[in-house]
């Protein structure tokens, strides 16, 4: 089954064609990152306008790259939530028109389920059940993926997402948007023990976490240094910050593995590209004798292929939409309005 998959929830317009949930025939992306960089973050209206300009040509490019014609497409999938509402609406409307014109099923895909689905592409043998740490710009959660379309949230951030904090700290340090990757690069040369930053303590639900205290502590440290004219060791600050994020995430994942008994652990989302988190997850999995699934960097950030992969399983589970499909800025991974 060839699924034409559309992703437009933030600042990447992406169209991919994925066969049977695992084989990527093409994965086309038109990134807007350079455009938003001058503003230091995504400008939602500009994002929507750029999606609408790019999407049709990108779909044509996808067909060409896959060496397919429109009649070879068996279904159209689209990210319908969550994301910047104007941006998501562009993808949803395009996908509806394409499904109608091709007379094929329309498959709505939750963006975060798509990030988890990226692992099915990277690891053709991976099957649920498994645990997944999802760390993106807008979401941070530990999910138990019991089946391709059934999941349980064990814990989540109670405030900021890890990616938001990376981006905020990087921005204050003068790094270009989106700062997570630049901060990670700088951290490679630093000493992670140099600056003392807080780790969120376990609360009522031991798997929940918080990043706003860490973010504030890092920002205060930077502003204080500016005020007193102290020169900060930027690589070490980046390393200390990344270490604190990793130390907040990884012990909770380890605990979840121990308590649930799962020995398959996947990670997903843009922040899953972080080198300290990747290394800590690999080490933790080794200690637990668990199999770890870490997608390549190209599948961690937003892309169309991940939507096409998850869409296949949504389709098999009967999750198809009609022409009344709407877009949602927020929606839980379980499909509930939040
Ligand atoms: O999953 P994603 O592409 O978009 C959302 O769904 O939000 O994640 C984007 C986030 C941004 O916050 C970006 O700075 C962060 O992922 N990111 C990183 C790294 N690469 C991307 N954060 C830390 N280290 C990285 N290497
Ligand atoms: Zn994403």
PDB file of C-alpha atoms and ligand atoms in Angstrom, residues 7 9 111-112 115 136-137 269-270 300-302 306, ligand 2:
ATOM      1  CA  UNK A   7       3.290  17.011   7.259  1.00  0.00           C
ATOM      2  CA  UNK A   9       2.526  21.249  11.545  1.00  0.00           C
ATOM      3  CA  UNK A 111       2.122  14.247  14.891  1.00  0.00           C
ATOM      4  CA  UNK A 112       3.623  12.644  17.993  1.00  0.00           C
ATOM      5  CA  UNK A 115       7.477  10.672  15.609  1.00  0.00           C
ATOM      6  CA  UNK A 136      10.372  17.217  20.709  1.00  0.00           C
ATOM      7  CA  UNK A 137      10.024  20.979  20.544  1.00  0.00           C
ATOM      8  CA  UNK A 269      11.339  13.570  18.277  1.00  0.00           C
ATOM      9  CA  UNK A 270      13.746  16.375  17.394  1.00  0.00           C
ATOM     10  CA  UNK A 300      14.254  12.564  14.493  1.00  0.00           C
ATOM     11  CA  UNK A 301      13.117  15.992  13.273  1.00  0.00           C
ATOM     12  CA  UNK A 302       9.844  16.581  11.441  1.00  0.00           C
ATOM     13  CA  UNK A 306       7.196   9.211   9.798  1.00  0.00           C
TER      14      UNK A 306
HETATM   15 ZN1  LIG B   2       7.781  17.168  15.511  1.00  0.00          ZN
END
